[in-house]
PDB file of C-alpha atoms in Angstrom:
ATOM      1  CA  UNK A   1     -77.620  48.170-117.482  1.00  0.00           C
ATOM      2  CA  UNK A   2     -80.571  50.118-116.843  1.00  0.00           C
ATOM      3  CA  UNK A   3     -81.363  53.169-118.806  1.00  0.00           C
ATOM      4  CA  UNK A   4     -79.481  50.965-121.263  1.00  0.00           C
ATOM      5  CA  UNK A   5     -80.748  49.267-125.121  1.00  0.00           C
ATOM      6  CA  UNK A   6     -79.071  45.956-125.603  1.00  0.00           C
ATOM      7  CA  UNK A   7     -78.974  45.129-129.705  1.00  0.00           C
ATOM      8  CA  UNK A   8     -79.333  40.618-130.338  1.00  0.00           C
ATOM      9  CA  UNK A   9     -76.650  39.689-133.649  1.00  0.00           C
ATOM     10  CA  UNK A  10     -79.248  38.004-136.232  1.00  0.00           C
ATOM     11  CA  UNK A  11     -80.593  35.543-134.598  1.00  0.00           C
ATOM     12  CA  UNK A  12     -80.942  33.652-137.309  1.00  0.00           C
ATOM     13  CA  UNK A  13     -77.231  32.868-137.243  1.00  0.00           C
ATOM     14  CA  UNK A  14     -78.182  30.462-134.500  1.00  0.00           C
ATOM     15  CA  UNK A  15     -79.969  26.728-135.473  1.00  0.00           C
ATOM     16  CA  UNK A  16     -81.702  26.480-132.025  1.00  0.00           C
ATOM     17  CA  UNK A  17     -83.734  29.726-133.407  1.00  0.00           C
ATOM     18  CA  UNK A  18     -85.229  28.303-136.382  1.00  0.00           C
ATOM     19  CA  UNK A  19     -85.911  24.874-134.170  1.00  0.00           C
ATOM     20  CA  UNK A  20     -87.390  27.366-131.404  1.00  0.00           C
ATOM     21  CA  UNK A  21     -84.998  25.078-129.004  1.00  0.00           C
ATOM     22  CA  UNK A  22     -86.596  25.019-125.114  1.00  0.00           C
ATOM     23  CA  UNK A  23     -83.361  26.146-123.820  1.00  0.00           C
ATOM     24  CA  UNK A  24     -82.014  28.868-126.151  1.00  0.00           C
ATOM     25  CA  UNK A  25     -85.730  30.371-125.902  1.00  0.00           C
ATOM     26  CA  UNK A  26     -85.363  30.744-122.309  1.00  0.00           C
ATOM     27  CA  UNK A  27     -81.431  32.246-122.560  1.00  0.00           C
ATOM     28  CA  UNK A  28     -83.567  34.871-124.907  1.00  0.00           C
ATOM     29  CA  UNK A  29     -86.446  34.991-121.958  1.00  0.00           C
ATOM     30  CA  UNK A  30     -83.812  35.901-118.825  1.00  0.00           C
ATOM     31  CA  UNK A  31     -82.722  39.076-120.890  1.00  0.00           C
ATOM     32  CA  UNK A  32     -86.323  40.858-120.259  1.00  0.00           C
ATOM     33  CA  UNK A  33     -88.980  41.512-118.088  1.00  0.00           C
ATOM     34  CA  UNK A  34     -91.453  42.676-121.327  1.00  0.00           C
ATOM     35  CA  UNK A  35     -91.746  40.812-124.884  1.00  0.00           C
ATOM     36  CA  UNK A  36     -93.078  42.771-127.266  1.00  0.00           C
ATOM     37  CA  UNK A  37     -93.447  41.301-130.724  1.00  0.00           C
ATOM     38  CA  UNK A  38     -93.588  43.638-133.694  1.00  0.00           C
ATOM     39  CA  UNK A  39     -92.405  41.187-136.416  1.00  0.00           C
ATOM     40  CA  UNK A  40     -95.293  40.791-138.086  1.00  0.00           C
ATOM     41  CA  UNK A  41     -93.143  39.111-141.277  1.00  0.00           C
ATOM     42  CA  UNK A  42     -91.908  36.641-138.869  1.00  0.00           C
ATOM     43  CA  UNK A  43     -95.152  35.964-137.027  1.00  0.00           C
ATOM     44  CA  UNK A  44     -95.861  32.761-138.910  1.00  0.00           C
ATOM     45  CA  UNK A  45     -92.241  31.582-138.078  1.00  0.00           C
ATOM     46  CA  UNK A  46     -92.496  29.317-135.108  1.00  0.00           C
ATOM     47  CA  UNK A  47     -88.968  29.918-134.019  1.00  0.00           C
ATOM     48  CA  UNK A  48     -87.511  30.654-130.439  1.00  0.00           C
ATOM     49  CA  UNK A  49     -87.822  34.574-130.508  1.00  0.00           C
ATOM     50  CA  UNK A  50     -91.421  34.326-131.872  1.00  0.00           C
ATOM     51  CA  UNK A  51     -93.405  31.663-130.545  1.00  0.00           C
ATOM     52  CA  UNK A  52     -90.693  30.161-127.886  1.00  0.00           C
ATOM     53  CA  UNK A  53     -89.630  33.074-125.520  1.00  0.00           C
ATOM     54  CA  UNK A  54     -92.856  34.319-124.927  1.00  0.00           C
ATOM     55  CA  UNK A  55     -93.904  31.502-122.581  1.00  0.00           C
ATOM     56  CA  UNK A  56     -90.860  32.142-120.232  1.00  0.00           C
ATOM     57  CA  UNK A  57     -91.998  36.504-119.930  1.00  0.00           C
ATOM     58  CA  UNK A  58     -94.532  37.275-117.907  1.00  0.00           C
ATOM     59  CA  UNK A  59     -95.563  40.054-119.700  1.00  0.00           C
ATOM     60  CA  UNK A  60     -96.077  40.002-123.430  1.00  0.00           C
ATOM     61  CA  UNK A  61     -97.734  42.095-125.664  1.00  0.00           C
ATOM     62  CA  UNK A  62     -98.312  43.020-129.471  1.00  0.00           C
ATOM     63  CA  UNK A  63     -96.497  45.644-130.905  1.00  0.00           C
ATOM     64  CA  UNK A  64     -98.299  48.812-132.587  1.00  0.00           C
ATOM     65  CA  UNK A  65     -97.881  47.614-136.319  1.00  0.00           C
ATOM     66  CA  UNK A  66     -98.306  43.928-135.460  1.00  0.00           C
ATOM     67  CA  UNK A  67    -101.672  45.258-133.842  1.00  0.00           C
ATOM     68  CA  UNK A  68    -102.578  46.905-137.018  1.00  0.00           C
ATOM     69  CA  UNK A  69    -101.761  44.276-139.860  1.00  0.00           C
ATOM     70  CA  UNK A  70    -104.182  42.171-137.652  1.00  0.00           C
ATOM     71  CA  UNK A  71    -106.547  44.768-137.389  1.00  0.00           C
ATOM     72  CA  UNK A  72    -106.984  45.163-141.115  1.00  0.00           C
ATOM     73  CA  UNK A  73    -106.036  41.519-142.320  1.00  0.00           C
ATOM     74  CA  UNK A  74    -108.842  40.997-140.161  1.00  0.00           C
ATOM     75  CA  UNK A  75    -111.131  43.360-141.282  1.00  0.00           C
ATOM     76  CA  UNK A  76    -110.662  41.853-144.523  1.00  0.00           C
ATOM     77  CA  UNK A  77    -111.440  38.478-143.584  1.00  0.00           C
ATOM     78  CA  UNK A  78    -113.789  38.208-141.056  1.00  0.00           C
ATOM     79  CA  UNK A  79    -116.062  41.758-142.015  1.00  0.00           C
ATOM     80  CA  UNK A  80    -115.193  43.022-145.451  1.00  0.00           C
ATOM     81  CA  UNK A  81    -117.378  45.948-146.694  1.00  0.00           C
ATOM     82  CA  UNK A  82    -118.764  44.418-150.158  1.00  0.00           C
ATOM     83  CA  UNK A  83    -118.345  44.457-152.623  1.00  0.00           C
ATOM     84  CA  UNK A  84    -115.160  42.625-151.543  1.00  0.00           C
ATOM     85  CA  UNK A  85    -112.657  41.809-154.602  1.00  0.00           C
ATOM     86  CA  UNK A  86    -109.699  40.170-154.079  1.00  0.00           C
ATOM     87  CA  UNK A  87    -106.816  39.770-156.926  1.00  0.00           C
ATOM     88  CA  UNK A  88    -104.445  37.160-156.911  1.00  0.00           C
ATOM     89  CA  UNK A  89    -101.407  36.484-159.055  1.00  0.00           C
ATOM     90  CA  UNK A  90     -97.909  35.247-159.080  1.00  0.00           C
ATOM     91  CA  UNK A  91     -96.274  32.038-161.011  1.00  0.00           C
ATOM     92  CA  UNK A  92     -97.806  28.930-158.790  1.00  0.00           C
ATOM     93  CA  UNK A  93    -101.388  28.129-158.208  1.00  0.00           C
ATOM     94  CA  UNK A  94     -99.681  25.400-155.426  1.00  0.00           C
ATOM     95  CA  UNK A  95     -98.381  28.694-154.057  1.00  0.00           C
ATOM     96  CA  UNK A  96    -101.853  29.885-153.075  1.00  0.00           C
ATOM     97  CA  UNK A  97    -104.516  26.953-152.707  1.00  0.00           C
ATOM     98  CA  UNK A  98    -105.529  27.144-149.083  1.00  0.00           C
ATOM     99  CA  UNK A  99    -105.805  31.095-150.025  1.00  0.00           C
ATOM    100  CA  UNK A 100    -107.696  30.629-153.109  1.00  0.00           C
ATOM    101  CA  UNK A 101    -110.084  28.056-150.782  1.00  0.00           C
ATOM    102  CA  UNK A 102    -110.194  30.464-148.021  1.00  0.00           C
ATOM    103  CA  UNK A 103    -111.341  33.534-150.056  1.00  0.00           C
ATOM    104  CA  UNK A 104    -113.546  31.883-152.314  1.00  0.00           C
ATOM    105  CA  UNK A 105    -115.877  31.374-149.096  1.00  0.00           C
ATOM    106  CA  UNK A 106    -115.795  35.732-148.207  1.00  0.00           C
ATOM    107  CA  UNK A 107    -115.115  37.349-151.665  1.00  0.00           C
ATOM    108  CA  UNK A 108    -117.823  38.288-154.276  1.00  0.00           C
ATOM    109  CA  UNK A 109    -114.747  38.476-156.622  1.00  0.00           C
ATOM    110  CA  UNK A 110    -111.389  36.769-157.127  1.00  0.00           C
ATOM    111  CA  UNK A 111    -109.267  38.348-160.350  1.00  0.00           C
ATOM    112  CA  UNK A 112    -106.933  36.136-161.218  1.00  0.00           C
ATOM    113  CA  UNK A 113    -103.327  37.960-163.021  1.00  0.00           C
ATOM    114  CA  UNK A 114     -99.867  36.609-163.344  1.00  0.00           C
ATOM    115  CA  UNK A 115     -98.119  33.008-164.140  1.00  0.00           C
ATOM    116  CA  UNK A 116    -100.814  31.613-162.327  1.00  0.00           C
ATOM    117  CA  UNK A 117    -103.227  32.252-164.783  1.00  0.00           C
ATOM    118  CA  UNK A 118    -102.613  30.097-167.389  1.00  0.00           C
ATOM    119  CA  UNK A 119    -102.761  26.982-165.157  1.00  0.00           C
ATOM    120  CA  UNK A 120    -106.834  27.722-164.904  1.00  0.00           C
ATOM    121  CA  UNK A 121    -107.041  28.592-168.092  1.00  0.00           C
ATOM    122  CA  UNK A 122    -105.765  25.120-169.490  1.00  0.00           C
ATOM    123  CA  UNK A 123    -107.593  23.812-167.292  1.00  0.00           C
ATOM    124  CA  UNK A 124    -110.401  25.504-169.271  1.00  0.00           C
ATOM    125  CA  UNK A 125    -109.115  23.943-172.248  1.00  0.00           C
ATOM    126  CA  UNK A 126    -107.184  27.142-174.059  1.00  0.00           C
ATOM    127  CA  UNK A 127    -104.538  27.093-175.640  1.00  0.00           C
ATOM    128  CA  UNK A 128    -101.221  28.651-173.522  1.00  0.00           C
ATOM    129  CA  UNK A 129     -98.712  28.181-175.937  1.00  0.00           C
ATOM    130  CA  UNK A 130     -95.328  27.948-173.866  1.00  0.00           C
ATOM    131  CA  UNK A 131     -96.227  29.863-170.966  1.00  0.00           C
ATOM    132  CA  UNK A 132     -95.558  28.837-167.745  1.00  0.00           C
ATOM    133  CA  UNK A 133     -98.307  26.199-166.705  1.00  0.00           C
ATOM    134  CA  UNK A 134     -98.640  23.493-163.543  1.00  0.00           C
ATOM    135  CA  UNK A 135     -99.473  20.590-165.094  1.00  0.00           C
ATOM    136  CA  UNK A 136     -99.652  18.657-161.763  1.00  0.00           C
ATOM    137  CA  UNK A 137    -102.001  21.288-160.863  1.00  0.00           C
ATOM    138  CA  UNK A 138    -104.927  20.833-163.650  1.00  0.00           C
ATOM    139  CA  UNK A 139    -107.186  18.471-161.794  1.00  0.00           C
ATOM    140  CA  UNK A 140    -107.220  21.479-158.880  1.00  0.00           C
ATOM    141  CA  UNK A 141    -107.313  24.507-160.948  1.00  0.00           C
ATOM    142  CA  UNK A 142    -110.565  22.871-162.372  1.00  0.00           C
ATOM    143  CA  UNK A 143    -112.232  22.018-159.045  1.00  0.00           C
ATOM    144  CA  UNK A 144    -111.614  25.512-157.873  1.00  0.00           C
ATOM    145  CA  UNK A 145    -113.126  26.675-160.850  1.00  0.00           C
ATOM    146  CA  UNK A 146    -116.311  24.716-160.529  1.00  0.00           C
ATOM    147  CA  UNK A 147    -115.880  25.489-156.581  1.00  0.00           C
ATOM    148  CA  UNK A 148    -116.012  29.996-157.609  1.00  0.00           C
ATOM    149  CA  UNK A 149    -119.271  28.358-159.038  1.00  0.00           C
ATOM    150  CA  UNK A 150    -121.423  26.353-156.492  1.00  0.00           C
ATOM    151  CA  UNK A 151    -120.382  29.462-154.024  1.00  0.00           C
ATOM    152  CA  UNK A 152    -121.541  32.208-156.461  1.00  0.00           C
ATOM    153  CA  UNK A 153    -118.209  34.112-156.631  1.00  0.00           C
ATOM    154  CA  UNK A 154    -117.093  35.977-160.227  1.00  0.00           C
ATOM    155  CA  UNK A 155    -113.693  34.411-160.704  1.00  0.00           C
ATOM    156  CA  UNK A 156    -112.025  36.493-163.681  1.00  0.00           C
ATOM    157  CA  UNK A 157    -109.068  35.449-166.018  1.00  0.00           C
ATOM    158  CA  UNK A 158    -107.082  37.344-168.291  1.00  0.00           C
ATOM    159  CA  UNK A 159    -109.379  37.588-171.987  1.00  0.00           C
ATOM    160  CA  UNK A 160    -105.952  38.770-173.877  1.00  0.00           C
ATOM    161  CA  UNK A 161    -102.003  38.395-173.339  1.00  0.00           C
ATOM    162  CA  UNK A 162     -99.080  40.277-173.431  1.00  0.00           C
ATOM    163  CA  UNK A 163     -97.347  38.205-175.129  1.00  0.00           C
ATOM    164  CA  UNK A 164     -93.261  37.563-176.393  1.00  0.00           C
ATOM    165  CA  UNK A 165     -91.330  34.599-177.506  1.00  0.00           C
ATOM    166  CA  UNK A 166     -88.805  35.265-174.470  1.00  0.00           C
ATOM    167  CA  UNK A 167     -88.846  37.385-171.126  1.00  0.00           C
ATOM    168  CA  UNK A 168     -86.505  39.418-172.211  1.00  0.00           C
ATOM    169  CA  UNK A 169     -86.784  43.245-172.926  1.00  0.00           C
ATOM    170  CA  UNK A 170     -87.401  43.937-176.561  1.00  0.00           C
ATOM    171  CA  UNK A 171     -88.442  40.676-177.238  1.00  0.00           C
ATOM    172  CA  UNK A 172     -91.400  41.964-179.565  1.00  0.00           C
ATOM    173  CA  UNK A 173     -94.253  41.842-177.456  1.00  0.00           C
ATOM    174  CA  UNK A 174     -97.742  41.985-178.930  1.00  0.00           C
ATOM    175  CA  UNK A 175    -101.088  41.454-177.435  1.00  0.00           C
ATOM    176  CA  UNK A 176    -103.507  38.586-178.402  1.00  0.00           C
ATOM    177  CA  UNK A 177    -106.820  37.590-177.202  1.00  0.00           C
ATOM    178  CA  UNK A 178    -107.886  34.019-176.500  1.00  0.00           C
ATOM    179  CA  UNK A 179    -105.296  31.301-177.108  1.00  0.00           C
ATOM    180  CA  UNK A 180    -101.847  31.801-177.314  1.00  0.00           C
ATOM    181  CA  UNK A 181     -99.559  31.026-180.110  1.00  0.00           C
ATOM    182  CA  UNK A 182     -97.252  28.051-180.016  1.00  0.00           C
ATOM    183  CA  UNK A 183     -94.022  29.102-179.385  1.00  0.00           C
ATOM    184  CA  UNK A 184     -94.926  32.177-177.213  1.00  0.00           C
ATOM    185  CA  UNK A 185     -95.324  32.952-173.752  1.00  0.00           C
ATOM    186  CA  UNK A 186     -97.917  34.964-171.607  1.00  0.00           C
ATOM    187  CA  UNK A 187     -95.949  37.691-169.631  1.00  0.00           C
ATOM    188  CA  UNK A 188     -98.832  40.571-168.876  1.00  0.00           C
ATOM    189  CA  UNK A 189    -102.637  40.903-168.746  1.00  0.00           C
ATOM    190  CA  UNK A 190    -103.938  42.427-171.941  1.00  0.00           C
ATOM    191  CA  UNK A 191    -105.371  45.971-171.963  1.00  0.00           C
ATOM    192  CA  UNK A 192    -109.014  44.319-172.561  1.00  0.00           C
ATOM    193  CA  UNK A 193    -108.133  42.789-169.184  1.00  0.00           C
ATOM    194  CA  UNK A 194    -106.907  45.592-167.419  1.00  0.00           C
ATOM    195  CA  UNK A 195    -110.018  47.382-168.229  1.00  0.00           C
ATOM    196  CA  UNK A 196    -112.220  44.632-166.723  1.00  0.00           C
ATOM    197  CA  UNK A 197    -110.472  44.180-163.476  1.00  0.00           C
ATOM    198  CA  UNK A 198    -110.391  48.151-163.294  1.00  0.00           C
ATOM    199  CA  UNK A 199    -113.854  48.070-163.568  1.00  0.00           C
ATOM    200  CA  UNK A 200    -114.448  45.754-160.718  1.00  0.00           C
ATOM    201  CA  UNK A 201    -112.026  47.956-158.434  1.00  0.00           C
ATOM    202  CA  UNK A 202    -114.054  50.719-158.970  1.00  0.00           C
ATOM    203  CA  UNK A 203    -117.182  49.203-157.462  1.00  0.00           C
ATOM    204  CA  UNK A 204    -115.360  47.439-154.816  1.00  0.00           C
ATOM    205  CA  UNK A 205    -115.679  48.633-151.159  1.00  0.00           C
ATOM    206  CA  UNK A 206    -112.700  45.879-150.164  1.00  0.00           C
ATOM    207  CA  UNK A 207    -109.948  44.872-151.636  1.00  0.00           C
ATOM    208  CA  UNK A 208    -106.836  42.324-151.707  1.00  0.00           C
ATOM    209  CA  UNK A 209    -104.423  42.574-153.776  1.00  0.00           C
ATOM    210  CA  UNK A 210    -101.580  39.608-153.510  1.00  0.00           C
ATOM    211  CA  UNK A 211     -99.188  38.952-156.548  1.00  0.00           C
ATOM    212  CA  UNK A 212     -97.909  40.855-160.001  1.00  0.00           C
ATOM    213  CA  UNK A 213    -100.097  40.434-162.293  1.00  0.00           C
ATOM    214  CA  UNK A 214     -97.288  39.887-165.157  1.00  0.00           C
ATOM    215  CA  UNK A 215     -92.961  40.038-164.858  1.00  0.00           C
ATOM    216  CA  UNK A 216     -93.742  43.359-163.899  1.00  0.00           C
ATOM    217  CA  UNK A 217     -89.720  43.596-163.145  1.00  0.00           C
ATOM    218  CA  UNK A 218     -89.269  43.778-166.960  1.00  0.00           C
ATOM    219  CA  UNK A 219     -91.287  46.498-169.741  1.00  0.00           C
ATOM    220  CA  UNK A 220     -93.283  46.255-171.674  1.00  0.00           C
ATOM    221  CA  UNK A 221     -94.910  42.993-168.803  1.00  0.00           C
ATOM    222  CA  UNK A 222     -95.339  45.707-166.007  1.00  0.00           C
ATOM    223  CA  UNK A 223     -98.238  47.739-167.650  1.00  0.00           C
ATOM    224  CA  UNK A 224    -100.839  45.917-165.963  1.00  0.00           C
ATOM    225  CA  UNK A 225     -99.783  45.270-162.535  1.00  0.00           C
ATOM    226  CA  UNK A 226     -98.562  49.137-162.523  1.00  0.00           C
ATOM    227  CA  UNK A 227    -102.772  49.788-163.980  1.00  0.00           C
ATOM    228  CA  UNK A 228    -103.645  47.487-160.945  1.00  0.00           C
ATOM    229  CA  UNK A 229    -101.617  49.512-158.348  1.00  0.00           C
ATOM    230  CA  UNK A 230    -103.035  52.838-159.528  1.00  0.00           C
ATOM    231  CA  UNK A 231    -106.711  51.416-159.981  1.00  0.00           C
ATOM    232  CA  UNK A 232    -105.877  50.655-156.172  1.00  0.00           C
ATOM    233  CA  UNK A 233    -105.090  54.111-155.294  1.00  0.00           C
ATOM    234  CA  UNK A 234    -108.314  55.917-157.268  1.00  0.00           C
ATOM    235  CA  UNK A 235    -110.516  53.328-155.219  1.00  0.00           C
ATOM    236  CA  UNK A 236    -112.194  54.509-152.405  1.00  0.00           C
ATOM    237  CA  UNK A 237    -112.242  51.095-150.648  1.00  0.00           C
ATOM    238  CA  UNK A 238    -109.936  49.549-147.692  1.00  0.00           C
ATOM    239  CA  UNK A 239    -106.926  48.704-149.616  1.00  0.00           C
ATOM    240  CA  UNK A 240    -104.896  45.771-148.662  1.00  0.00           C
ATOM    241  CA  UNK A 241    -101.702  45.185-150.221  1.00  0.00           C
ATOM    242  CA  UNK A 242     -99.588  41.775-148.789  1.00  0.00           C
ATOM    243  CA  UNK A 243     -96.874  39.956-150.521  1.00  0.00           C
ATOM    244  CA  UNK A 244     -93.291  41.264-151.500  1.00  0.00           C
ATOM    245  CA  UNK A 245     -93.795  41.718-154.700  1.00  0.00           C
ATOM    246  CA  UNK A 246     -97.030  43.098-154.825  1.00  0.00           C
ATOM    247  CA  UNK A 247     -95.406  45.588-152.143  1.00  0.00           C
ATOM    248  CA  UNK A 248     -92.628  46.322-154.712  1.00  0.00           C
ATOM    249  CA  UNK A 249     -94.932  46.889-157.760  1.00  0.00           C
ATOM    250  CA  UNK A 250     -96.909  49.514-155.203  1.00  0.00           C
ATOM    251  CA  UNK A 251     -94.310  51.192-154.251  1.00  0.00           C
ATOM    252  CA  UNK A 252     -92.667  51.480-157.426  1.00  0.00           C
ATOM    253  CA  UNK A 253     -96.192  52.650-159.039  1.00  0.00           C
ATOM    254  CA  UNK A 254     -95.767  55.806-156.548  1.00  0.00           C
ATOM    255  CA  UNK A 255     -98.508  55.397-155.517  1.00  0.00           C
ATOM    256  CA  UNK A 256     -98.045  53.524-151.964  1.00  0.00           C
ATOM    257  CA  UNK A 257     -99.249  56.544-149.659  1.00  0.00           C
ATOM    258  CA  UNK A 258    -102.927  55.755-151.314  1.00  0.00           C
ATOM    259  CA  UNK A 259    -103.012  52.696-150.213  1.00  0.00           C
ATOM    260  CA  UNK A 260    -104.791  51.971-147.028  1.00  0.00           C
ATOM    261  CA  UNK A 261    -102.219  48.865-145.389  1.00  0.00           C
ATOM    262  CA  UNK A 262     -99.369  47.384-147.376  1.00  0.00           C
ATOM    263  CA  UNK A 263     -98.691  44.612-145.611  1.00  0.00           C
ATOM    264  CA  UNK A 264     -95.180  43.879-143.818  1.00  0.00           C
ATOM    265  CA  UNK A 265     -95.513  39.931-144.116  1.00  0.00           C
ATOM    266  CA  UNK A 266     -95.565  38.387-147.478  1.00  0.00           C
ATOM    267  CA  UNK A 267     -96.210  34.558-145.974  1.00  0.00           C
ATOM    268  CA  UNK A 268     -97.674  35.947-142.949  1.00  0.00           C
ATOM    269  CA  UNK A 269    -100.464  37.606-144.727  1.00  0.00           C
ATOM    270  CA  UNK A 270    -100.707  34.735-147.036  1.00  0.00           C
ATOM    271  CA  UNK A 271    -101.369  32.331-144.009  1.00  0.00           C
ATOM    272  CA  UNK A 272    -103.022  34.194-141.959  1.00  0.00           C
ATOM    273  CA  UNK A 273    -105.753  35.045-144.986  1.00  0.00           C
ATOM    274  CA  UNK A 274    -105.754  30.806-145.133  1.00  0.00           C
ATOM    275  CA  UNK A 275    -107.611  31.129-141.850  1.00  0.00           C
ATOM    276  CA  UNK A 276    -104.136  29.264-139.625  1.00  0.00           C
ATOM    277  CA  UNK A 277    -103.383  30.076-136.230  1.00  0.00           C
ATOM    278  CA  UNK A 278     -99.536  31.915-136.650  1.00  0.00           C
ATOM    279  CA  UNK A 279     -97.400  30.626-133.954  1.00  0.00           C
ATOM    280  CA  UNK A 280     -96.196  34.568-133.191  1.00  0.00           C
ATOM    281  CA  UNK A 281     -99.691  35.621-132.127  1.00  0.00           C
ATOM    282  CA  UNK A 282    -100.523  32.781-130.663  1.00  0.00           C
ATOM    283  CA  UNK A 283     -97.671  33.022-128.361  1.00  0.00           C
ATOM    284  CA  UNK A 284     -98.937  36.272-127.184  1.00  0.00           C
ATOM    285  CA  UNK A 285    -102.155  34.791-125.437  1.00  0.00           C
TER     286      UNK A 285
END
């Protein structure tokens, strides 16, 4: 009634949401006279409530934070101050290609932390022990490689390891530089490493930060994505954080009220940095 708030279940719980069904989007439609999407997490979901309903409301609109992760994801990608660094990490390269692609033609850095990692470097021809490596994902590691090259860009990797024979706490961690022993696994970015990507921070005037840069969930392998987060928060550049667990590390760092915009979408952030059209905003237009 009017004056009233009427609270949806999960939509979710309903197929014809995920398949953005014709029919179910305009059941949602006849409820309002406004749609007003702030779901930026959702925005690259093409389901009824985000891309579907809108087309049956007259009026539709962007809501205050979904304004503002565009505002700065855009800022970051179409008219970064330089220098503009962007750090990447996580397990899977395959996780991140079009991202990798897309930044490699706007950054003037890329640092490169986490899982991820070691797939470049054997493609470089080091030694990675029994880390975690894509080996479907060589022949592309080394084209993006040579690809940071013909555009110019500084792509980093780790120079030393935190390294353990298990990721497991008290596993007796030690730090190498270079190759890594058989039988052991890369779990952190060295301190050499740290330093380095610190370094680059400091001079940057943008930066992205998406994925841990080691099991950050488990110490001693959190030391250098907590470094990251707090080389984040001395910067005095726009400070992007997107990606759940890069939001997690930040917060748990403390140090989440210097960052400029943590992201609310982990794949929305991702995709929309790949340069795609997300089916939320688009349904806005």
């Amino acid at each position: 009634k009017s004056g009233e708030v009427l609270l949806l279940e999960n939509l979710r719980f309903h197929k014809e949401e995920s398949e953005n069904e014709e029919e179910f989007a305009k059941s949602l439609a006849r409820l309002a006279d406004v749609y007003v999407n702030d779901a930026f997490g959702a925005a690259h979901r093409a389901h009824a409530s985000t891309a579907g309903m809108g087309r049956f409301v007259a009026e539709r609109a962007a809501g205050f934070l979904l304004q503002r992760e565009c505002d700065y994801l855009g800022r970051v990608l179409a008219k970064p101050e330089r220098p503009f660094v962007a750090i990447l990490g996580g397990a899977k390269v395959s996780d991140k290609i079009q991202v990798i692609r897309n930044l490699l033609q706007v950054v003037d850095s890329l640092l490169i932390g986490g899982a991820m990692a070691y797939t470049f470097l054997r493609a470089q021809g080091q030694q990675t022990g029994k880390s975690l490596v894509e080996e479907g994902q060589l022949p592309l590691a080394a084209e993006l490689l040579q690809l940071s090259k013909d555009r110019g860009v500084f792509l980093f990797l780790p120079t030393d390891h935190v390294v353990a024979d298990r990721a497991e706490e008290g596993s007796g961690a030690e730090t190498v530089k270079g190759d890594i022993p058989e039988g052991k696994m890369g779990l952190d970015v060295g301190p050499e490493t740290v330093k380095k990507y610190e370094g680059e921070i400091a001079r940057a005037r943008t930066v992205f930060w998406n994925g841990p840069l080691g099991l950050f969930e488990i110490k001693p392998f959190d030391a250098g994505t907590m470094a990251i987060a707090i080389a984040l928060a001395k910067s005095s550049a726009l400070t992007v954080v997107g990606g759940g667990d890069s939001v997690a590390a930040v917060k748990r760092s403390g140090q989440a009220e210097a960052i400029s915009h943590i992201s609310t979408g982990g794949g929305a952030s991702l995709e929309f940095l790949e340069g795609k059209t997300l089916p939320g905003l688009a349904a806005l237009v």
